[in-house]
């Protein structure tokens, strides 16, 4: 197989959500299998100044947040004005370039004009990227002040989806938010470019932190029914929907508790002793493991890693009927419950609540079996390399015919 460059800085790979986590899992598996076909973008050997980072971390949190916001604003402005700094790369040794954001493709647009190989794009955002930037990343005051500049961000997405030779999505359902949030998507979309590869993850059971009693830590009774949520507190993720569900459930049941992880902004949680805001955590799997049910209430979704993590841990999950979530109806698991609206969510919670503990464990185990059969990182690596190989062969064959 010809060498593949994943255009994502290796030093930015982290066990988190989004493309950084998606690619981190892939990177670690490639490393474990000692595969050499795929490499990641690397900066030249540049000494890290730890003392600068140490000083930065001592700055008050609100100032660090302001600095990060300014960096984000400048990042996208500079891309539009061709002022962005980027890592130099020698493209001659690569047959395939795989980008994981439309922004990074646009950043290297000059180099791509000279590149004779195959360009692949995977976009990971739950809505079209330029809308996510405007609605979630850039402060509204900044947006209104520079509206003409930020509205041009759409051309980055237009360029990337048009320029890419092939586009990889986890499944067809994951395209739904792009149709919903970008009226040009159906016009730009070229069916012949599209390939589908399910996202997969490493086994989360192996990462469970031992000897932590979550119920004891958060003062939750042993016989309580725990509902958990881990993620961003915004409308796209459906956090406001979760609050409505929580408020109604807590009015009905005295022994239900919500354990909610993630930074409590821009939307704050309920003011209720049974609604526990944990904040950012490095121990999400123990929270999920302690739960009877995990809720994923997205308004729009691509293909959430957290859902796969819940399956890996063998827990029951309640998910909104949208985007990539719809794909999971194919697996016919009793442990995957769906809802279209708040009333349906309440019915599904009540349904699971009436089950005894053994029955809930059995239902969750069905999810574990689905993970083992379809969603291991080993299967992802095998299928990814085979897909790229097929793309290369089909492209070479097409070139010979032409």
mmCIF file of C-alpha atoms in Angstrom:
data_model
loop_
_atom_site.group_PDB
_atom_site.id
_atom_site.type_symbol
_atom_site.label_atom_id
_atom_site.label_comp_id
_atom_site.label_asym_id
_atom_site.label_seq_id
_atom_site.Cartn_x
_atom_site.Cartn_y
_atom_site.Cartn_z
ATOM 1 C CA UNK A 1 0.000 0.000 0.000
ATOM 2 C CA UNK A 2 1.167 3.537 -0.763
ATOM 3 C CA UNK A 3 1.875 5.791 2.185
ATOM 4 C CA UNK A 4 -0.986 7.785 3.698
ATOM 5 C CA UNK A 5 -0.593 11.106 5.490
ATOM 6 C CA UNK A 6 -3.223 11.996 8.068
ATOM 7 C CA UNK A 7 -3.136 15.797 8.033
ATOM 8 C CA UNK A 8 -3.487 16.255 11.783
ATOM 9 C CA UNK A 9 -0.671 17.287 14.095
ATOM 10 C CA UNK A 10 0.551 14.220 15.984
ATOM 11 C CA UNK A 11 1.216 16.259 19.139
ATOM 12 C CA UNK A 12 -2.466 17.300 19.265
ATOM 13 C CA UNK A 13 -3.763 13.727 19.504
ATOM 14 C CA UNK A 14 -5.569 13.201 22.829
ATOM 15 C CA UNK A 15 -7.998 10.698 24.389
ATOM 16 C CA UNK A 16 -10.896 13.152 24.131
ATOM 17 C CA UNK A 17 -13.944 13.657 21.914
ATOM 18 C CA UNK A 18 -13.932 14.874 18.322
ATOM 19 C CA UNK A 19 -11.237 14.285 15.691
ATOM 20 C CA UNK A 20 -8.387 14.464 18.239
ATOM 21 C CA UNK A 21 -9.822 11.449 20.109
ATOM 22 C CA UNK A 22 -10.989 9.630 16.992
ATOM 23 C CA UNK A 23 -7.468 9.825 15.537
ATOM 24 C CA UNK A 24 -5.741 9.192 18.874
ATOM 25 C CA UNK A 25 -7.457 5.804 19.074
ATOM 26 C CA UNK A 26 -6.398 5.006 15.515
ATOM 27 C CA UNK A 27 -2.837 6.196 16.123
ATOM 28 C CA UNK A 28 -2.400 4.008 19.226
ATOM 29 C CA UNK A 29 -3.705 0.948 17.383
ATOM 30 C CA UNK A 30 -1.391 1.567 14.411
ATOM 31 C CA UNK A 31 1.448 1.850 16.913
ATOM 32 C CA UNK A 32 0.411 -1.388 18.644
ATOM 33 C CA UNK A 33 0.206 -3.263 15.342
ATOM 34 C CA UNK A 34 3.474 -1.656 14.141
ATOM 35 C CA UNK A 35 1.818 -0.499 10.932
ATOM 36 C CA UNK A 36 3.871 1.893 8.822
ATOM 37 C CA UNK A 37 1.464 2.745 5.996
ATOM 38 C CA UNK A 38 -0.104 5.659 7.844
ATOM 39 C CA UNK A 39 1.749 8.641 9.285
ATOM 40 C CA UNK A 40 0.589 11.851 10.965
ATOM 41 C CA UNK A 41 1.614 15.436 10.436
ATOM 42 C CA UNK A 42 4.657 16.329 12.525
ATOM 43 C CA UNK A 43 6.224 19.613 13.482
ATOM 44 C CA UNK A 44 9.955 20.015 13.076
ATOM 45 C CA UNK A 45 11.869 19.346 16.291
ATOM 46 C CA UNK A 46 10.956 22.385 18.246
ATOM 47 C CA UNK A 47 11.834 22.621 21.931
ATOM 48 C CA UNK A 48 8.829 23.012 24.154
ATOM 49 C CA UNK A 49 9.131 25.763 26.685
ATOM 50 C CA UNK A 50 7.555 24.189 29.731
ATOM 51 C CA UNK A 51 8.058 27.301 31.810
ATOM 52 C CA UNK A 52 5.727 29.235 29.485
ATOM 53 C CA UNK A 53 3.024 26.606 29.877
ATOM 54 C CA UNK A 54 3.488 26.592 33.658
ATOM 55 C CA UNK A 55 3.015 30.376 33.795
ATOM 56 C CA UNK A 56 -0.032 30.119 31.501
ATOM 57 C CA UNK A 57 -1.684 27.574 33.791
ATOM 58 C CA UNK A 58 -1.277 29.930 36.748
ATOM 59 C CA UNK A 59 -3.277 32.647 34.981
ATOM 60 C CA UNK A 60 -6.889 32.898 36.225
ATOM 61 C CA UNK A 61 -9.273 30.652 34.321
ATOM 62 C CA UNK A 62 -11.397 33.479 32.905
ATOM 63 C CA UNK A 63 -8.288 35.120 31.405
ATOM 64 C CA UNK A 64 -7.146 31.812 29.862
ATOM 65 C CA UNK A 65 -10.613 31.447 28.371
ATOM 66 C CA UNK A 66 -10.377 34.949 26.885
ATOM 67 C CA UNK A 67 -6.947 34.149 25.410
ATOM 68 C CA UNK A 68 -8.277 30.923 23.861
ATOM 69 C CA UNK A 69 -11.258 32.767 22.393
ATOM 70 C CA UNK A 70 -8.958 35.343 20.791
ATOM 71 C CA UNK A 71 -6.801 32.563 19.382
ATOM 72 C CA UNK A 72 -9.855 30.917 17.838
ATOM 73 C CA UNK A 73 -11.030 34.188 16.299
ATOM 74 C CA UNK A 74 -7.599 34.912 14.835
ATOM 75 C CA UNK A 75 -7.254 31.330 13.619
ATOM 76 C CA UNK A 76 -10.255 31.585 11.303
ATOM 77 C CA UNK A 77 -9.679 35.191 10.280
ATOM 78 C CA UNK A 78 -6.093 34.390 9.322
ATOM 79 C CA UNK A 79 -7.194 31.383 7.283
ATOM 80 C CA UNK A 80 -9.492 33.580 5.216
ATOM 81 C CA UNK A 81 -6.775 36.192 4.750
ATOM 82 C CA UNK A 82 -4.065 33.622 3.922
ATOM 83 C CA UNK A 83 -2.009 34.594 6.981
ATOM 84 C CA UNK A 84 -2.186 31.292 8.882
ATOM 85 C CA UNK A 85 0.925 29.542 10.110
ATOM 86 C CA UNK A 86 1.100 25.885 9.143
ATOM 87 C CA UNK A 87 3.369 22.891 9.410
ATOM 88 C CA UNK A 88 5.422 22.368 6.276
ATOM 89 C CA UNK A 89 4.982 18.979 4.624
ATOM 90 C CA UNK A 90 6.756 17.191 1.772
ATOM 91 C CA UNK A 91 3.920 15.779 -0.332
ATOM 92 C CA UNK A 92 6.061 13.880 -2.844
ATOM 93 C CA UNK A 93 6.321 10.805 -0.623
ATOM 94 C CA UNK A 94 2.551 10.460 -0.150
ATOM 95 C CA UNK A 95 -0.071 8.955 -2.400
ATOM 96 C CA UNK A 96 -3.009 9.808 -0.124
ATOM 97 C CA UNK A 97 -3.733 12.861 2.034
ATOM 98 C CA UNK A 98 -6.549 12.459 4.554
ATOM 99 C CA UNK A 99 -7.854 15.671 6.105
ATOM 100 C CA UNK A 100 -10.068 15.695 9.193
ATOM 101 C CA UNK A 101 -11.435 19.205 8.976
ATOM 102 C CA UNK A 102 -12.464 21.517 6.161
ATOM 103 C CA UNK A 103 -10.358 24.245 7.762
ATOM 104 C CA UNK A 104 -7.122 22.236 7.469
ATOM 105 C CA UNK A 105 -7.857 21.503 3.802
ATOM 106 C CA UNK A 106 -8.359 25.183 3.103
ATOM 107 C CA UNK A 107 -5.157 25.978 4.978
ATOM 108 C CA UNK A 108 -3.157 23.830 2.542
ATOM 109 C CA UNK A 109 -5.027 24.836 -0.597
ATOM 110 C CA UNK A 110 -1.902 26.140 -2.357
ATOM 111 C CA UNK A 111 -0.046 22.860 -1.762
ATOM 112 C CA UNK A 112 -3.056 20.867 -2.952
ATOM 113 C CA UNK A 113 -2.948 22.581 -6.335
ATOM 114 C CA UNK A 114 0.416 20.866 -6.896
ATOM 115 C CA UNK A 115 -0.515 17.532 -5.326
ATOM 116 C CA UNK A 116 -1.120 14.698 -7.802
ATOM 117 C CA UNK A 117 -2.342 12.067 -5.359
ATOM 118 C CA UNK A 118 -5.697 11.361 -3.713
ATOM 119 C CA UNK A 119 -7.328 13.869 -1.352
ATOM 120 C CA UNK A 120 -9.762 12.510 1.261
ATOM 121 C CA UNK A 121 -11.910 14.502 3.671
ATOM 122 C CA UNK A 122 -13.657 13.473 6.880
ATOM 123 C CA UNK A 123 -15.595 16.203 8.678
ATOM 124 C CA UNK A 124 -16.463 15.510 12.315
ATOM 125 C CA UNK A 125 -18.725 18.386 13.324
ATOM 126 C CA UNK A 126 -22.371 17.858 14.404
ATOM 127 C CA UNK A 127 -23.423 20.681 12.047
ATOM 128 C CA UNK A 128 -21.722 22.126 8.947
ATOM 129 C CA UNK A 129 -18.347 23.429 10.237
ATOM 130 C CA UNK A 130 -18.812 27.126 9.478
ATOM 131 C CA UNK A 131 -22.096 27.153 11.404
ATOM 132 C CA UNK A 132 -20.461 25.510 14.424
ATOM 133 C CA UNK A 133 -17.709 28.142 14.399
ATOM 134 C CA UNK A 134 -20.177 31.037 14.216
ATOM 135 C CA UNK A 135 -22.681 29.617 16.702
ATOM 136 C CA UNK A 136 -20.456 27.809 19.222
ATOM 137 C CA UNK A 137 -16.865 29.065 19.006
ATOM 138 C CA UNK A 138 -16.931 32.757 18.068
ATOM 139 C CA UNK A 139 -18.597 35.019 20.700
ATOM 140 C CA UNK A 140 -21.727 36.662 19.287
ATOM 141 C CA UNK A 141 -20.403 40.140 20.042
ATOM 142 C CA UNK A 142 -17.275 39.360 17.997
ATOM 143 C CA UNK A 143 -19.391 37.865 15.219
ATOM 144 C CA UNK A 144 -21.639 40.914 14.949
ATOM 145 C CA UNK A 145 -18.607 43.192 14.908
ATOM 146 C CA UNK A 146 -16.954 41.253 12.047
ATOM 147 C CA UNK A 147 -19.992 39.631 10.422
ATOM 148 C CA UNK A 148 -18.789 40.154 6.847
ATOM 149 C CA UNK A 149 -15.514 38.379 7.651
ATOM 150 C CA UNK A 150 -17.020 35.402 9.499
ATOM 151 C CA UNK A 151 -19.803 34.877 6.974
ATOM 152 C CA UNK A 152 -17.040 34.097 4.473
ATOM 153 C CA UNK A 153 -16.181 30.977 6.501
ATOM 154 C CA UNK A 154 -18.746 29.130 4.391
ATOM 155 C CA UNK A 155 -16.355 29.221 1.443
ATOM 156 C CA UNK A 156 -13.926 27.059 3.454
ATOM 157 C CA UNK A 157 -16.508 24.259 3.622
ATOM 158 C CA UNK A 158 -17.500 24.782 -0.004
ATOM 159 C CA UNK A 159 -13.868 24.504 -1.093
ATOM 160 C CA UNK A 160 -13.143 21.373 0.957
ATOM 161 C CA UNK A 161 -16.204 19.355 -0.066
ATOM 162 C CA UNK A 162 -15.688 20.342 -3.704
ATOM 163 C CA UNK A 163 -11.921 19.796 -3.801
ATOM 164 C CA UNK A 164 -11.803 16.408 -2.031
ATOM 165 C CA UNK A 165 -11.580 13.385 -4.333
ATOM 166 C CA UNK A 166 -13.296 11.214 -1.736
ATOM 167 C CA UNK A 167 -15.300 11.890 1.419
ATOM 168 C CA UNK A 168 -15.582 9.411 4.277
ATOM 169 C CA UNK A 169 -18.497 9.498 6.725
ATOM 170 C CA UNK A 170 -19.230 6.899 9.435
ATOM 171 C CA UNK A 171 -22.608 6.140 7.834
ATOM 172 C CA UNK A 172 -25.208 7.812 5.609
ATOM 173 C CA UNK A 173 -27.207 8.891 8.640
ATOM 174 C CA UNK A 174 -24.260 11.006 9.838
ATOM 175 C CA UNK A 175 -24.773 13.295 6.846
ATOM 176 C CA UNK A 176 -28.198 14.381 8.117
ATOM 177 C CA UNK A 177 -27.014 17.465 10.065
ATOM 178 C CA UNK A 178 -25.212 18.727 6.962
ATOM 179 C CA UNK A 179 -28.445 18.633 4.978
ATOM 180 C CA UNK A 180 -30.240 20.336 7.877
ATOM 181 C CA UNK A 181 -27.747 23.142 8.492
ATOM 182 C CA UNK A 182 -26.345 23.872 5.020
ATOM 183 C CA UNK A 183 -28.682 24.484 2.104
ATOM 184 C CA UNK A 184 -25.803 24.098 -0.381
ATOM 185 C CA UNK A 185 -24.826 20.622 0.793
ATOM 186 C CA UNK A 186 -27.242 18.751 -1.478
ATOM 187 C CA UNK A 187 -25.987 20.814 -4.446
ATOM 188 C CA UNK A 188 -22.274 20.288 -3.722
ATOM 189 C CA UNK A 189 -22.632 16.634 -2.728
ATOM 190 C CA UNK A 190 -21.304 14.171 -5.330
ATOM 191 C CA UNK A 191 -22.525 10.633 -4.607
ATOM 192 C CA UNK A 192 -19.512 9.037 -6.344
ATOM 193 C CA UNK A 193 -17.126 10.577 -3.814
ATOM 194 C CA UNK A 194 -18.727 9.043 -0.727
ATOM 195 C CA UNK A 195 -17.514 6.062 1.270
ATOM 196 C CA UNK A 196 -18.740 4.933 4.693
ATOM 197 C CA UNK A 197 -16.655 3.581 7.551
ATOM 198 C CA UNK A 198 -18.089 3.100 11.041
ATOM 199 C CA UNK A 199 -16.207 4.869 13.806
ATOM 200 C CA UNK A 200 -14.715 2.461 16.354
ATOM 201 C CA UNK A 201 -12.932 2.761 19.692
ATOM 202 C CA UNK A 202 -10.675 0.812 22.086
ATOM 203 C CA UNK A 203 -12.294 -1.249 24.828
ATOM 204 C CA UNK A 204 -13.310 1.160 27.605
ATOM 205 C CA UNK A 205 -13.491 -1.599 30.204
ATOM 206 C CA UNK A 206 -9.714 -1.731 30.176
ATOM 207 C CA UNK A 207 -9.593 1.955 31.161
ATOM 208 C CA UNK A 208 -11.938 1.815 34.122
ATOM 209 C CA UNK A 209 -10.360 3.375 37.193
ATOM 210 C CA UNK A 210 -10.428 0.821 39.985
ATOM 211 C CA UNK A 211 -11.465 1.289 43.601
ATOM 212 C CA UNK A 212 -13.643 4.358 43.028
ATOM 213 C CA UNK A 213 -17.151 4.081 44.419
ATOM 214 C CA UNK A 214 -19.020 6.728 42.439
ATOM 215 C CA UNK A 215 -22.186 6.413 44.535
ATOM 216 C CA UNK A 216 -20.243 6.920 47.732
ATOM 217 C CA UNK A 217 -18.199 9.781 46.273
ATOM 218 C CA UNK A 218 -21.287 11.762 45.200
ATOM 219 C CA UNK A 219 -23.477 10.641 48.118
ATOM 220 C CA UNK A 220 -25.937 8.709 45.969
ATOM 221 C CA UNK A 221 -27.897 5.946 47.785
ATOM 222 C CA UNK A 222 -26.982 2.385 46.793
ATOM 223 C CA UNK A 223 -30.514 1.603 45.629
ATOM 224 C CA UNK A 224 -30.935 4.830 43.605
ATOM 225 C CA UNK A 225 -31.528 4.788 39.845
ATOM 226 C CA UNK A 226 -28.705 6.787 38.223
ATOM 227 C CA UNK A 227 -29.045 8.592 34.885
ATOM 228 C CA UNK A 228 -25.807 10.028 33.490
ATOM 229 C CA UNK A 229 -24.772 12.514 30.818
ATOM 230 C CA UNK A 230 -21.247 13.464 29.760
ATOM 231 C CA UNK A 231 -20.632 16.203 27.230
ATOM 232 C CA UNK A 232 -20.917 19.834 26.298
ATOM 233 C CA UNK A 233 -23.692 21.872 27.893
ATOM 234 C CA UNK A 234 -25.157 23.450 24.752
ATOM 235 C CA UNK A 235 -28.236 23.256 22.549
ATOM 236 C CA UNK A 236 -26.688 21.229 19.724
ATOM 237 C CA UNK A 237 -25.892 18.503 22.248
ATOM 238 C CA UNK A 238 -29.436 18.808 23.591
ATOM 239 C CA UNK A 239 -28.405 19.793 27.093
ATOM 240 C CA UNK A 240 -31.476 22.013 27.458
ATOM 241 C CA UNK A 241 -33.637 19.015 26.462
ATOM 242 C CA UNK A 242 -31.868 16.953 29.125
ATOM 243 C CA UNK A 243 -32.791 19.577 31.735
ATOM 244 C CA UNK A 244 -36.471 19.407 30.771
ATOM 245 C CA UNK A 245 -36.384 15.608 30.983
ATOM 246 C CA UNK A 246 -34.579 15.797 34.320
ATOM 247 C CA UNK A 247 -36.998 18.288 35.833
ATOM 248 C CA UNK A 248 -40.003 16.103 34.949
ATOM 249 C CA UNK A 249 -38.405 12.827 36.085
ATOM 250 C CA UNK A 250 -37.304 14.283 39.410
ATOM 251 C CA UNK A 251 -40.883 15.363 40.070
ATOM 252 C CA UNK A 252 -42.043 11.763 39.603
ATOM 253 C CA UNK A 253 -39.346 9.680 41.322
ATOM 254 C CA UNK A 254 -37.680 10.242 44.682
ATOM 255 C CA UNK A 255 -34.802 7.827 44.116
ATOM 256 C CA UNK A 256 -33.553 8.967 40.694
ATOM 257 C CA UNK A 257 -30.266 10.878 40.511
ATOM 258 C CA UNK A 258 -28.616 12.610 37.540
ATOM 259 C CA UNK A 259 -24.814 12.569 37.347
ATOM 260 C CA UNK A 260 -23.767 15.178 34.773
ATOM 261 C CA UNK A 261 -20.156 15.681 33.647
ATOM 262 C CA UNK A 262 -18.712 18.398 31.466
ATOM 263 C CA UNK A 263 -18.011 22.103 31.870
ATOM 264 C CA UNK A 264 -21.190 23.791 33.101
ATOM 265 C CA UNK A 265 -21.464 26.396 30.336
ATOM 266 C CA UNK A 266 -23.007 27.996 28.380
ATOM 267 C CA UNK A 267 -26.058 26.311 29.979
ATOM 268 C CA UNK A 268 -26.151 25.650 33.719
ATOM 269 C CA UNK A 269 -27.712 22.588 35.354
ATOM 270 C CA UNK A 270 -30.820 22.195 37.481
ATOM 271 C CA UNK A 271 -30.837 23.436 41.055
ATOM 272 C CA UNK A 272 -31.815 20.147 42.649
ATOM 273 C CA UNK A 273 -30.004 17.906 45.145
ATOM 274 C CA UNK A 274 -30.629 14.934 42.864
ATOM 275 C CA UNK A 275 -28.986 16.737 39.910
ATOM 276 C CA UNK A 276 -25.225 16.582 40.452
ATOM 277 C CA UNK A 277 -22.929 18.632 38.222
ATOM 278 C CA UNK A 278 -19.496 17.012 38.301
ATOM 279 C CA UNK A 279 -17.778 19.388 35.884
ATOM 280 C CA UNK A 280 -14.860 18.332 33.726
ATOM 281 C CA UNK A 281 -13.656 14.827 34.621
ATOM 282 C CA UNK A 282 -10.799 12.512 33.700
ATOM 283 C CA UNK A 283 -12.831 9.568 34.946
ATOM 284 C CA UNK A 284 -15.925 9.427 32.684
ATOM 285 C CA UNK A 285 -16.046 5.644 32.406
ATOM 286 C CA UNK A 286 -16.559 5.099 36.137
ATOM 287 C CA UNK A 287 -19.498 7.511 36.029
ATOM 288 C CA UNK A 288 -21.054 5.609 33.112
ATOM 289 C CA UNK A 289 -20.314 2.272 34.789
ATOM 290 C CA UNK A 290 -22.163 3.374 37.928
ATOM 291 C CA UNK A 291 -25.232 4.422 35.902
ATOM 292 C CA UNK A 292 -28.415 2.555 35.123
ATOM 293 C CA UNK A 293 -28.953 4.671 32.019
ATOM 294 C CA UNK A 294 -26.942 7.098 29.895
ATOM 295 C CA UNK A 295 -28.791 9.805 27.936
ATOM 296 C CA UNK A 296 -27.595 11.261 24.621
ATOM 297 C CA UNK A 297 -30.172 13.964 23.772
ATOM 298 C CA UNK A 298 -28.552 15.624 20.725
ATOM 299 C CA UNK A 299 -30.549 17.939 18.488
ATOM 300 C CA UNK A 300 -28.081 17.209 15.694
ATOM 301 C CA UNK A 301 -25.346 14.599 15.765
ATOM 302 C CA UNK A 302 -22.601 13.197 13.595
ATOM 303 C CA UNK A 303 -21.484 9.944 15.241
ATOM 304 C CA UNK A 304 -20.714 10.373 18.939
ATOM 305 C CA UNK A 305 -17.727 8.597 20.446
ATOM 306 C CA UNK A 306 -19.438 8.691 23.845
ATOM 307 C CA UNK A 307 -22.212 6.432 22.528
ATOM 308 C CA UNK A 308 -19.652 3.813 21.515
ATOM 309 C CA UNK A 309 -18.040 4.126 24.946
ATOM 310 C CA UNK A 310 -21.372 3.401 26.608
ATOM 311 C CA UNK A 311 -21.822 0.307 24.411
ATOM 312 C CA UNK A 312 -18.305 -0.857 25.263
ATOM 313 C CA UNK A 313 -19.114 -0.560 28.968
ATOM 314 C CA UNK A 314 -22.283 -2.609 28.480
ATOM 315 C CA UNK A 315 -24.692 0.041 29.772
ATOM 316 C CA UNK A 316 -28.191 1.003 28.655
ATOM 317 C CA UNK A 317 -28.549 4.186 26.620
ATOM 318 C CA UNK A 318 -31.394 6.509 25.626
ATOM 319 C CA UNK A 319 -30.655 8.456 22.428
ATOM 320 C CA UNK A 320 -32.466 11.052 20.357
ATOM 321 C CA UNK A 321 -33.652 10.038 16.887
ATOM 322 C CA UNK A 322 -31.280 12.117 14.759
ATOM 323 C CA UNK A 323 -28.185 11.871 12.554
ATOM 324 C CA UNK A 324 -25.726 9.085 13.277
ATOM 325 C CA UNK A 325 -27.835 7.931 16.243
ATOM 326 C CA UNK A 326 -30.332 6.462 13.763
ATOM 327 C CA UNK A 327 -27.734 3.936 12.585
ATOM 328 C CA UNK A 328 -28.028 2.114 15.915
ATOM 329 C CA UNK A 329 -31.582 1.051 15.182
ATOM 330 C CA UNK A 330 -29.989 -1.488 12.788
ATOM 331 C CA UNK A 331 -28.650 -3.476 15.748
ATOM 332 C CA UNK A 332 -32.030 -4.199 17.385
ATOM 333 C CA UNK A 333 -30.661 -4.029 20.934
ATOM 334 C CA UNK A 334 -33.065 -3.842 23.876
ATOM 335 C CA UNK A 335 -30.428 -1.748 25.634
ATOM 336 C CA UNK A 336 -30.596 1.048 23.020
ATOM 337 C CA UNK A 337 -33.736 3.136 23.517
ATOM 338 C CA UNK A 338 -34.791 5.977 21.198
ATOM 339 C CA UNK A 339 -36.898 9.102 21.602
ATOM 340 C CA UNK A 340 -38.259 11.786 19.258
ATOM 341 C CA UNK A 341 -39.470 14.178 21.942
ATOM 342 C CA UNK A 342 -39.544 14.727 25.701
ATOM 343 C CA UNK A 343 -42.721 12.688 26.229
ATOM 344 C CA UNK A 344 -41.165 9.670 24.511
ATOM 345 C CA UNK A 345 -38.006 10.097 26.578
ATOM 346 C CA UNK A 346 -40.054 10.039 29.776
ATOM 347 C CA UNK A 347 -41.852 6.858 28.668
ATOM 348 C CA UNK A 348 -38.548 5.139 27.883
ATOM 349 C CA UNK A 349 -37.060 6.093 31.256
ATOM 350 C CA UNK A 350 -40.167 4.828 33.048
ATOM 351 C CA UNK A 351 -39.970 1.605 31.030
ATOM 352 C CA UNK A 352 -36.371 0.956 32.086
ATOM 353 C CA UNK A 353 -37.047 2.066 35.655
ATOM 354 C CA UNK A 354 -39.681 -0.689 36.043
ATOM 355 C CA UNK A 355 -37.153 -3.392 35.104
ATOM 356 C CA UNK A 356 -35.344 -5.163 37.921
ATOM 357 C CA UNK A 357 -31.567 -4.889 38.188
ATOM 358 C CA UNK A 358 -30.855 -8.276 36.566
ATOM 359 C CA UNK A 359 -32.991 -7.392 33.563
ATOM 360 C CA UNK A 360 -31.263 -4.012 33.135
ATOM 361 C CA UNK A 361 -27.878 -5.745 33.270
ATOM 362 C CA UNK A 362 -29.000 -8.230 30.613
ATOM 363 C CA UNK A 363 -30.182 -5.416 28.342
ATOM 364 C CA UNK A 364 -26.898 -3.576 28.774
ATOM 365 C CA UNK A 365 -24.951 -6.725 27.966
ATOM 366 C CA UNK A 366 -26.593 -6.748 24.522
ATOM 367 C CA UNK A 367 -24.859 -3.420 23.909
ATOM 368 C CA UNK A 368 -21.528 -4.904 24.962
ATOM 369 C CA UNK A 369 -22.005 -7.697 22.410
ATOM 370 C CA UNK A 370 -22.711 -5.138 19.677
ATOM 371 C CA UNK A 371 -19.487 -3.318 20.566
ATOM 372 C CA UNK A 372 -17.448 -6.535 20.432
ATOM 373 C CA UNK A 373 -18.896 -7.526 17.059
ATOM 374 C CA UNK A 374 -18.870 -4.193 15.221
ATOM 375 C CA UNK A 375 -16.995 -1.414 17.012
ATOM 376 C CA UNK A 376 -13.519 -2.510 18.123
ATOM 377 C CA UNK A 377 -10.548 -0.358 17.130
ATOM 378 C CA UNK A 378 -8.882 -3.431 15.618
ATOM 379 C CA UNK A 379 -11.758 -3.751 13.165
ATOM 380 C CA UNK A 380 -11.559 -0.040 12.348
ATOM 381 C CA UNK A 381 -7.847 -0.232 11.493
ATOM 382 C CA UNK A 382 -8.348 -3.278 9.267
ATOM 383 C CA UNK A 383 -11.355 -1.779 7.459
ATOM 384 C CA UNK A 384 -9.711 1.646 7.058
ATOM 385 C CA UNK A 385 -6.593 0.251 5.408
ATOM 386 C CA UNK A 386 -8.680 -1.969 3.132
ATOM 387 C CA UNK A 387 -10.909 0.963 2.153
ATOM 388 C CA UNK A 388 -7.960 3.199 1.290
ATOM 389 C CA UNK A 389 -6.383 0.364 -0.678
ATOM 390 C CA UNK A 390 -9.625 -0.084 -2.659
ATOM 391 C CA UNK A 391 -9.832 3.679 -3.293
ATOM 392 C CA UNK A 392 -6.252 3.753 -4.587
ATOM 393 C CA UNK A 393 -6.800 0.736 -6.841
ATOM 394 C CA UNK A 394 -10.076 2.070 -8.249
ATOM 395 C CA UNK A 395 -8.480 5.468 -8.911
ATOM 396 C CA UNK A 396 -5.470 3.891 -10.665
ATOM 397 C CA UNK A 397 -7.823 1.762 -12.771
ATOM 398 C CA UNK A 398 -9.946 4.782 -13.690
ATOM 399 C CA UNK A 399 -6.839 6.760 -14.676
ATOM 400 C CA UNK A 400 -5.690 3.930 -16.957
ATOM 401 C CA UNK A 401 -9.093 3.778 -18.657
ATOM 402 C CA UNK A 402 -9.165 7.539 -19.188
#
